[in-house]
Short mmCIF file of C-alpha atoms in Angstrom, two decimals:
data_model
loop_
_atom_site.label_atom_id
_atom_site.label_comp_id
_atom_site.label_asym_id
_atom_site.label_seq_id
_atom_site.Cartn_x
_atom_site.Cartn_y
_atom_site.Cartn_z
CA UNK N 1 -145.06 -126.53 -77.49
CA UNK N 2 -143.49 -125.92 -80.72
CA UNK N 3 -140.45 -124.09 -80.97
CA UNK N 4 -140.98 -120.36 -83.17
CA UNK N 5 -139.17 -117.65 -84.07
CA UNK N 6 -139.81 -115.41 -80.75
CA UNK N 7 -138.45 -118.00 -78.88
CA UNK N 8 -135.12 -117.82 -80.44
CA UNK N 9 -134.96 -114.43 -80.33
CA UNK N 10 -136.01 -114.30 -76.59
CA UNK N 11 -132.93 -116.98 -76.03
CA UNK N 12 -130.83 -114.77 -78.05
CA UNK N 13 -131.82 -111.60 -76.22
CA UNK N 14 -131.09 -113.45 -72.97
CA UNK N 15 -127.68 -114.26 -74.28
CA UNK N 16 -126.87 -110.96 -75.29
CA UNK N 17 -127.78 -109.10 -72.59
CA UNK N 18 -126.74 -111.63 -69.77
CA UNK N 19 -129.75 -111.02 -67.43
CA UNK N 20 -133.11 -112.15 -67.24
CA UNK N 21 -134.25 -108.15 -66.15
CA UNK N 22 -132.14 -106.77 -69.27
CA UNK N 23 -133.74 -108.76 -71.59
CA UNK N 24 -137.85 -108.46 -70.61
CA UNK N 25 -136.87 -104.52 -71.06
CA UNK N 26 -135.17 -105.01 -74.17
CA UNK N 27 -138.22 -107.33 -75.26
CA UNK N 28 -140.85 -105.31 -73.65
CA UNK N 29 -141.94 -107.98 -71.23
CA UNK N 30 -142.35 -107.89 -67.74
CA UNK N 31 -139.49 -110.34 -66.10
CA UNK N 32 -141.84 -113.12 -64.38
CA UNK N 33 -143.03 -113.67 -67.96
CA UNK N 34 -140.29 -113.85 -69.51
CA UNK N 35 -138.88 -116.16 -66.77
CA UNK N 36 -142.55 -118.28 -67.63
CA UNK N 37 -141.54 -118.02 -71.37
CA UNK N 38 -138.23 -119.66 -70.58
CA UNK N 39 -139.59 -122.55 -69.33
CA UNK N 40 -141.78 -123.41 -72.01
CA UNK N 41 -138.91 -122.84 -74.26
CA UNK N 42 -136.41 -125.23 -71.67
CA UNK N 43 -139.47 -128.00 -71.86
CA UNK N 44 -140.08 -127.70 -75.13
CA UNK N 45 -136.16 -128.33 -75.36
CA UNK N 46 -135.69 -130.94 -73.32
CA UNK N 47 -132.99 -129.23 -70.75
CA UNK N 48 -131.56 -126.11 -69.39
CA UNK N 49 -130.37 -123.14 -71.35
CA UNK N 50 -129.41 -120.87 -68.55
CA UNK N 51 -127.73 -121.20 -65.33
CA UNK N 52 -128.49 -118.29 -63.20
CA UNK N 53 -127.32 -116.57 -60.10
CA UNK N 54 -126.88 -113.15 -59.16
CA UNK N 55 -124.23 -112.06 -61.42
CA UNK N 56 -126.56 -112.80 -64.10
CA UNK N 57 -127.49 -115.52 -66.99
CA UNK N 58 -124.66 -117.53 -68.50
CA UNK N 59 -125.80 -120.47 -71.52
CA UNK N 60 -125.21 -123.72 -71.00
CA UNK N 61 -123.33 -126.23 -73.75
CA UNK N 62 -126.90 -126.67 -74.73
CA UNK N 63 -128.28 -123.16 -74.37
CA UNK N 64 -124.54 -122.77 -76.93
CA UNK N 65 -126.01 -124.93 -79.43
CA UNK N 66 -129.85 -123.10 -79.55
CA UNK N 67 -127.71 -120.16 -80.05
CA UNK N 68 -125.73 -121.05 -82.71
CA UNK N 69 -128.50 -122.12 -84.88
CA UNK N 70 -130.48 -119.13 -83.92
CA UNK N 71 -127.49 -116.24 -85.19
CA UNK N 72 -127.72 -118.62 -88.03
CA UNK N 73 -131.61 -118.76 -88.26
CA UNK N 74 -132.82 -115.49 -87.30
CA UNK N 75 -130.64 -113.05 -89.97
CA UNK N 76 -131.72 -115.99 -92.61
CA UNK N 77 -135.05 -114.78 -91.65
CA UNK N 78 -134.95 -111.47 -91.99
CA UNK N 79 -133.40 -111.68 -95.24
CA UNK N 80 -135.83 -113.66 -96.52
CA UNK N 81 -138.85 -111.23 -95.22
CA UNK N 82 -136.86 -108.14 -97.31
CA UNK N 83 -136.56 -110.64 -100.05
CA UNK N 84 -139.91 -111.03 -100.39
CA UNK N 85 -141.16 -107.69 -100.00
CA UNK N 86 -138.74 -106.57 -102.36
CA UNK N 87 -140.49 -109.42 -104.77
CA UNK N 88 -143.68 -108.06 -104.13
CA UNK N 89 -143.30 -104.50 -104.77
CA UNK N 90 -141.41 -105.29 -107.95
CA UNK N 91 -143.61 -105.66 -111.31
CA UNK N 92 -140.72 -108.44 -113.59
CA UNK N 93 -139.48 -106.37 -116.20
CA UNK N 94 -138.82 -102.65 -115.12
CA UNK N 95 -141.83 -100.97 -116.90
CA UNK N 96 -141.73 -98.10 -114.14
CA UNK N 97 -138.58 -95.95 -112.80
CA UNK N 98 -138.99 -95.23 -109.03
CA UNK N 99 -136.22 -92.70 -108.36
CA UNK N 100 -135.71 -91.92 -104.68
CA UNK N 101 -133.24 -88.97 -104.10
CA UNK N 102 -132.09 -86.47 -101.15
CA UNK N 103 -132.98 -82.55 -102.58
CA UNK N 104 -130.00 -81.86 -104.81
CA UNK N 105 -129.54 -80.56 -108.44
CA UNK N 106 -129.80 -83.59 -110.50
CA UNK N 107 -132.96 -85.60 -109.21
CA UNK N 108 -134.58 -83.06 -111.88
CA UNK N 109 -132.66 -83.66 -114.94
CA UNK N 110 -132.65 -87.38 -114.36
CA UNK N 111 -136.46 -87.37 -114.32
CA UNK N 112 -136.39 -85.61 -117.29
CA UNK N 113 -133.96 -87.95 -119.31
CA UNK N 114 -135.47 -90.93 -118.55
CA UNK N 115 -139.15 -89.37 -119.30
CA UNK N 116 -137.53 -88.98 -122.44
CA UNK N 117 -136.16 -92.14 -123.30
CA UNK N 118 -139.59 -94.09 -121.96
CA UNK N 119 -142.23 -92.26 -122.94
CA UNK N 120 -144.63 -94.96 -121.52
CA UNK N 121 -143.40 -95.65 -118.37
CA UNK N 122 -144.48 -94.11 -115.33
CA UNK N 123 -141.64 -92.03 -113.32
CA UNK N 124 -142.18 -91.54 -109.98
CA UNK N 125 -139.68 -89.53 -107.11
CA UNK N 126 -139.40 -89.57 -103.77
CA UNK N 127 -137.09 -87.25 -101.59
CA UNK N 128 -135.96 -87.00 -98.44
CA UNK N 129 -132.94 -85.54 -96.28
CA UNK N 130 -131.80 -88.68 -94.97
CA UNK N 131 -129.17 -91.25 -97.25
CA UNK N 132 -130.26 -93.62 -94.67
CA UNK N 133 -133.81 -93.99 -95.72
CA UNK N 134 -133.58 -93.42 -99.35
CA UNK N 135 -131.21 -96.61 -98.96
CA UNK N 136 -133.62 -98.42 -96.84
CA UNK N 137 -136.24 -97.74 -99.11
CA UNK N 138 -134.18 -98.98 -102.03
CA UNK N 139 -133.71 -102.11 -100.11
CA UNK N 140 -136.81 -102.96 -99.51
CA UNK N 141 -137.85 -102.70 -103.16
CA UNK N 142 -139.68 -99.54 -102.69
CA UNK N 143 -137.58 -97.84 -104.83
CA UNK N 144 -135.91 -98.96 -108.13
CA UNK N 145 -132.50 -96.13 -107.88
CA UNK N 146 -131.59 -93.96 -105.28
CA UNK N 147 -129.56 -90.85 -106.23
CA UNK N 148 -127.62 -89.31 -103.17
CA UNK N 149 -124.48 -87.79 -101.90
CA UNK N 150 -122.02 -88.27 -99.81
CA UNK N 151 -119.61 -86.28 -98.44
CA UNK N 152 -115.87 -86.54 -98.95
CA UNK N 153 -114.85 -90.52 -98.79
CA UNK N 154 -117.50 -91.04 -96.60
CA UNK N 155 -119.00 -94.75 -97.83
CA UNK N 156 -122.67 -94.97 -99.17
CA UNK N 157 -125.17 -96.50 -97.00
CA UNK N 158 -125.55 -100.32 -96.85
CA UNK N 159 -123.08 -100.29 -99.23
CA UNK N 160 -122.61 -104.26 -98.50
CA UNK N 161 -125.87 -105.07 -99.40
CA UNK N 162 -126.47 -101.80 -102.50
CA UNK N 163 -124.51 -101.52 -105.44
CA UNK N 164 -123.12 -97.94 -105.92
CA UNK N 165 -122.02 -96.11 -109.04
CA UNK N 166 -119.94 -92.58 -108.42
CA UNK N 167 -121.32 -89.78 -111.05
CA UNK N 168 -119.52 -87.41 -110.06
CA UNK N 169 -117.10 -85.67 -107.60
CA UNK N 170 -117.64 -82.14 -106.68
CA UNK N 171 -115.87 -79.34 -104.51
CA UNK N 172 -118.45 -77.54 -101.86
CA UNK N 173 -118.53 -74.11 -103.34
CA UNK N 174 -119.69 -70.65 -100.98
CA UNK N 175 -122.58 -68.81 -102.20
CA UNK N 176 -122.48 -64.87 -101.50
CA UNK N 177 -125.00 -62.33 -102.53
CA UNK N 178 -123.55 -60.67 -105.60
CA UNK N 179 -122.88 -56.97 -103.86
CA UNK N 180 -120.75 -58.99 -101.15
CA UNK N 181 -116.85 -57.72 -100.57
CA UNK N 182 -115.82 -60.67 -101.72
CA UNK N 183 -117.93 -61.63 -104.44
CA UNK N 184 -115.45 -60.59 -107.33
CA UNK N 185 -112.44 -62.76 -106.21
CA UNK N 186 -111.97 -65.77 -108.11
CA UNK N 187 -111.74 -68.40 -104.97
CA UNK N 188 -111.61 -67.54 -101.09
CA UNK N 189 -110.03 -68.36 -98.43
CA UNK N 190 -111.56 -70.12 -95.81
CA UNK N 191 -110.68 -67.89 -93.16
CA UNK N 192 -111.40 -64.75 -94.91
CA UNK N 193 -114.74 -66.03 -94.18
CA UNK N 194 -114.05 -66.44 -90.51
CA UNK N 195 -116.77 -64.36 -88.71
CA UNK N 196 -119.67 -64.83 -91.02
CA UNK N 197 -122.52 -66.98 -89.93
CA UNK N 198 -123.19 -69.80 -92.28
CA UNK N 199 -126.46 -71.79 -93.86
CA UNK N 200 -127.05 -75.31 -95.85
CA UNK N 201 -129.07 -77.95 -95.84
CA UNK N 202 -129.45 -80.92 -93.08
CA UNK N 203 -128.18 -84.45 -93.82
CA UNK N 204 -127.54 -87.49 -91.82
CA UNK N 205 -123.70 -88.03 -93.17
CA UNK N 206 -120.85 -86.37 -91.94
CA UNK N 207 -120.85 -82.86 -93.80
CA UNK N 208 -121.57 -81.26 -90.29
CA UNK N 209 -118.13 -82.48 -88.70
CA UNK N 210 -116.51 -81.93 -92.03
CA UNK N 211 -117.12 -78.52 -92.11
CA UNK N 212 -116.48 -77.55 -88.11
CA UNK N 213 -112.70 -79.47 -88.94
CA UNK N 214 -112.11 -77.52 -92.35
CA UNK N 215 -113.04 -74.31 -90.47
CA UNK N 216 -110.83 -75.28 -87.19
CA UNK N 217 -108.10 -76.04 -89.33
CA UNK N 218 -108.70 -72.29 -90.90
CA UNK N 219 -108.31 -71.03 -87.37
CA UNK N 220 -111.65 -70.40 -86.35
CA UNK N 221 -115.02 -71.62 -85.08
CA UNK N 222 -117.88 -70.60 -87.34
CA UNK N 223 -120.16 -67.73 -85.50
CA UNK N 224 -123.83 -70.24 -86.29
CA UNK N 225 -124.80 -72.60 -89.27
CA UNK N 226 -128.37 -72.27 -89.84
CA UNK N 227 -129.67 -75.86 -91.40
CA UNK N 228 -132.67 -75.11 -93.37
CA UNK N 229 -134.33 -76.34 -96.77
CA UNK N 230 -132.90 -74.52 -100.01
CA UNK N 231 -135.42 -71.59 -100.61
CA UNK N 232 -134.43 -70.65 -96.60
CA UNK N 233 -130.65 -70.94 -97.53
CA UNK N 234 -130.86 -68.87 -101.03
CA UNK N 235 -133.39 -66.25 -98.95
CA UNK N 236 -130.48 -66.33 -95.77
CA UNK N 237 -127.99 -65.77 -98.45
CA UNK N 238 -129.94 -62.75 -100.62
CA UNK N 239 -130.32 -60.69 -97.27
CA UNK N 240 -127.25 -60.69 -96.12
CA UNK N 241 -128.21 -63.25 -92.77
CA UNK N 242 -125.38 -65.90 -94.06
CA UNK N 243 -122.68 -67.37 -96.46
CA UNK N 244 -124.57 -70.50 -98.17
CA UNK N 245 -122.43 -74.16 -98.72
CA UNK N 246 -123.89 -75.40 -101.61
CA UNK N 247 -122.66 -77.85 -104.49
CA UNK N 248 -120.45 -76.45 -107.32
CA UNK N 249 -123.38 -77.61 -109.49
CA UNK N 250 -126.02 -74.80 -107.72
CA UNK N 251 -127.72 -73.44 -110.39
CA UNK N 252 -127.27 -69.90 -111.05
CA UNK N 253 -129.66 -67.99 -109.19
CA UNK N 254 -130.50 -64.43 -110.07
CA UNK N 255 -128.83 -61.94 -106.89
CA UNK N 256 -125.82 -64.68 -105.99
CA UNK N 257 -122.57 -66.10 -107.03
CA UNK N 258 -120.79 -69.40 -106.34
CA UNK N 259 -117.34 -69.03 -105.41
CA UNK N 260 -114.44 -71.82 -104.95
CA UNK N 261 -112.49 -72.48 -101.64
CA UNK N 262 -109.17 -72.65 -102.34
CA UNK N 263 -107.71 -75.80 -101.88
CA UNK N 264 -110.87 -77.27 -102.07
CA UNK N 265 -111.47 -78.13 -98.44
CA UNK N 266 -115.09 -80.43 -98.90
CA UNK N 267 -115.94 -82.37 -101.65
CA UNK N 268 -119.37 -84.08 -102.07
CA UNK N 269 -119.87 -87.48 -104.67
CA UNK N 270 -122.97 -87.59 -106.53
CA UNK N 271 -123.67 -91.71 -106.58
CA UNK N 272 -126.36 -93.88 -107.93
CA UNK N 273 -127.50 -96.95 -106.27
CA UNK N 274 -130.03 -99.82 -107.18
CA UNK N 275 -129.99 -103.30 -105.59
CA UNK N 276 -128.54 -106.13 -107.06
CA UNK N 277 -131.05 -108.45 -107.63
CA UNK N 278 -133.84 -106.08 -108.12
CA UNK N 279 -135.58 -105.84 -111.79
CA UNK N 280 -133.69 -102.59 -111.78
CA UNK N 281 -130.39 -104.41 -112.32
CA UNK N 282 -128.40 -104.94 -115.17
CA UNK N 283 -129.56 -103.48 -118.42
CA UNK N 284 -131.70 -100.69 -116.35
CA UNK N 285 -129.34 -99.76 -114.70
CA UNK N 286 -126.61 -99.16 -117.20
CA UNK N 287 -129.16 -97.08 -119.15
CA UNK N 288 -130.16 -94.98 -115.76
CA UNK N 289 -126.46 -94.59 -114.83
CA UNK N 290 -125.18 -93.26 -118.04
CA UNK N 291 -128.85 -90.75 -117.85
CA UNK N 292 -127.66 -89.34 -114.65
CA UNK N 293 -123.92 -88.69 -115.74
CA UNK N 294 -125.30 -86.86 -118.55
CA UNK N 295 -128.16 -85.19 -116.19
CA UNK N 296 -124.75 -84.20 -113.76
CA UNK N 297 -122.63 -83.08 -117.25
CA UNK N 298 -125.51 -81.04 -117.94
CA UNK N 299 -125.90 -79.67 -114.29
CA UNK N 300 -122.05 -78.77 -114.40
CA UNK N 301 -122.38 -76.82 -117.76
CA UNK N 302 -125.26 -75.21 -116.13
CA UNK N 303 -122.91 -73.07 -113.69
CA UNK N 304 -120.36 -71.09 -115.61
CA UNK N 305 -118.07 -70.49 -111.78
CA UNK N 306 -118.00 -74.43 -111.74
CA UNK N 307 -117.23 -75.22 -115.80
CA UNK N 308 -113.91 -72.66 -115.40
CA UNK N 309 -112.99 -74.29 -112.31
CA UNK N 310 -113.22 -77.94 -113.84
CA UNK N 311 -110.62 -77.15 -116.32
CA UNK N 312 -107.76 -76.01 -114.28
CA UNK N 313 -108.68 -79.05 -111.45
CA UNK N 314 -109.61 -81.97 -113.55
CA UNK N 315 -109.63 -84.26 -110.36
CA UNK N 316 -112.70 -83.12 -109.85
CA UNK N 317 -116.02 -83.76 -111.91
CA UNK N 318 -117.44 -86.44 -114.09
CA UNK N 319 -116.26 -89.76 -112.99
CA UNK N 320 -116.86 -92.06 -116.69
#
């Protein structure tokens, strides 16, 4: 028998959980064959890998050594497998823009500016709620740029393996229909917001926990947050249901206002992210980045609350 790739991970599995019956349910076996598969594997090796007994499976100096080379072997692997389907779904020179985004104000303008500037290359988008698979997708060469957010100093996904660019650094602003109490004051207080029930959109960061600590640190625990897509929230929001959380880049929209929390509790970063070695790299990506800090400067002068805020806190904004 030779020696293959399951085989090392079925030692490794072994290893890692430290019994025979953890690892056939991690690997989906039943445990006599998995105890078969061992075996073969031992055989195929020439001695023992495992001493056994009823506290469990401990490696040998020579079940050490299979291991070594297979934490060494098996990421090598895997890396090569993304490698080459990151090859394969790229075309050599970028002559397409795959933009992969979660649903926030500048996927638009981006598409737009680089329609512009490459009239003959096909633009395609793809969104979805979660960072985590835009990222993925970006990766795996799926994608040519992903354009996310993140909230607070919260890192990027895989940022080890992704390089990130930040656009730009936004407070969370409250949206209030325009007949609300409150709607003529020219930022709030947190807590004058305190038994209101609240909507925005879902995410797989840590916005959620952000929020419950900036209101706990207000004094109070907000009454419900509805997470819905952005129609629901601006709907919510125009009847009166809820107080939307929404970027200080929200376009205007006909019925509401934006409003400022003092202090600026949450912030959100606007980033752009491509992989290194993808065709995407390099001159692309320079061009793309400086596109989407224009699309963002163009978002920002979009929202008149947001452009008078920017000038008397000029932490906050486009990061050049």
């Amino acid at each position: 028998m030779e020696l293959e790739l399951r085989h090392l991970r079925t030692v490794r599995a072994i290893a890692d959980t430290g019994s025979l019956t953890k690892a056939a349910a991690t690997l989906g076996l039943a445990q006599p064959a998995l105890s078969a598969q061992l075996r073969r594997i031992e055989k195929a090796l020439g001695g023992t890998l495992f001493e056994r007994d009823h506290t469990g499976a401990r490696a040998t100096p020579l079940g050490e050594l299979v291991l070594e080379r297979a934490r060494v072997v098996l990421p090598a692997v895997s890396e090569l497998q993304a490698e080459a389907v990151r090859f394969a779904n790229a075309t050599g020179p970028l002559e397409r823009f795959r933009l992969g985004g979660t649903h926030g104000p500048l996927l638009g303008g981006l598409v737009d500016r680089i329609a512009t500037a490459n009239p003959a290359a096909p633009v395609s988008t793809y969104t979805s709620w979660s960072v985590d698979e835009i990222a993925a997708l970006t990766i795996d060469g799926r994608l040519d740029f992903a354009l996310i957010g993140t909230c607070g100093e919260s890192p990027p996904p895989l940022a080890e393996r992704l390089v990130w660019e930040v656009v730009g650094v936004d407070p969370v602003f409250v949206m209030l229909p325009e007949d609300h109490p409150l709607a003529g004051e020219k930022e709030l207080e947190l807590a004058a917001l305190a038994d209101q029930c609240w909507a925005d959109v879902p995410g797989d960061g840590c916005f959620a926990d952000c929020f419950a600590t900036a209101c706990a640190r207000a004094g109070f625990t907000p009454v419900s947050v509805y997470e819905t897509d952005t129609s629901s929230v601006v709907h919510l929001v125009q009847v009166g249901r809820a107080i939307g959380l929404c970027r200080a880049t929200f376009p205007p929209v006909p019925g509401l206002v934006t409003r400022p929390l003092a202090g600026a509790p949450l912030s959100w970063r606007h980033l752009l992210g491509w992989h290194p070695r993808s065709p995407a790299a390099d001159a692309a990506a320079v061009a793309v980045a400086d596109q989407t800090r224009t699309a963002y400067a163009e978002a920002v002068s979009r929202s008149p609350s947001y452009a008078r805020w920017l000038a008397e806190n000029p932490r906050f904004g486009l990061v050049s």
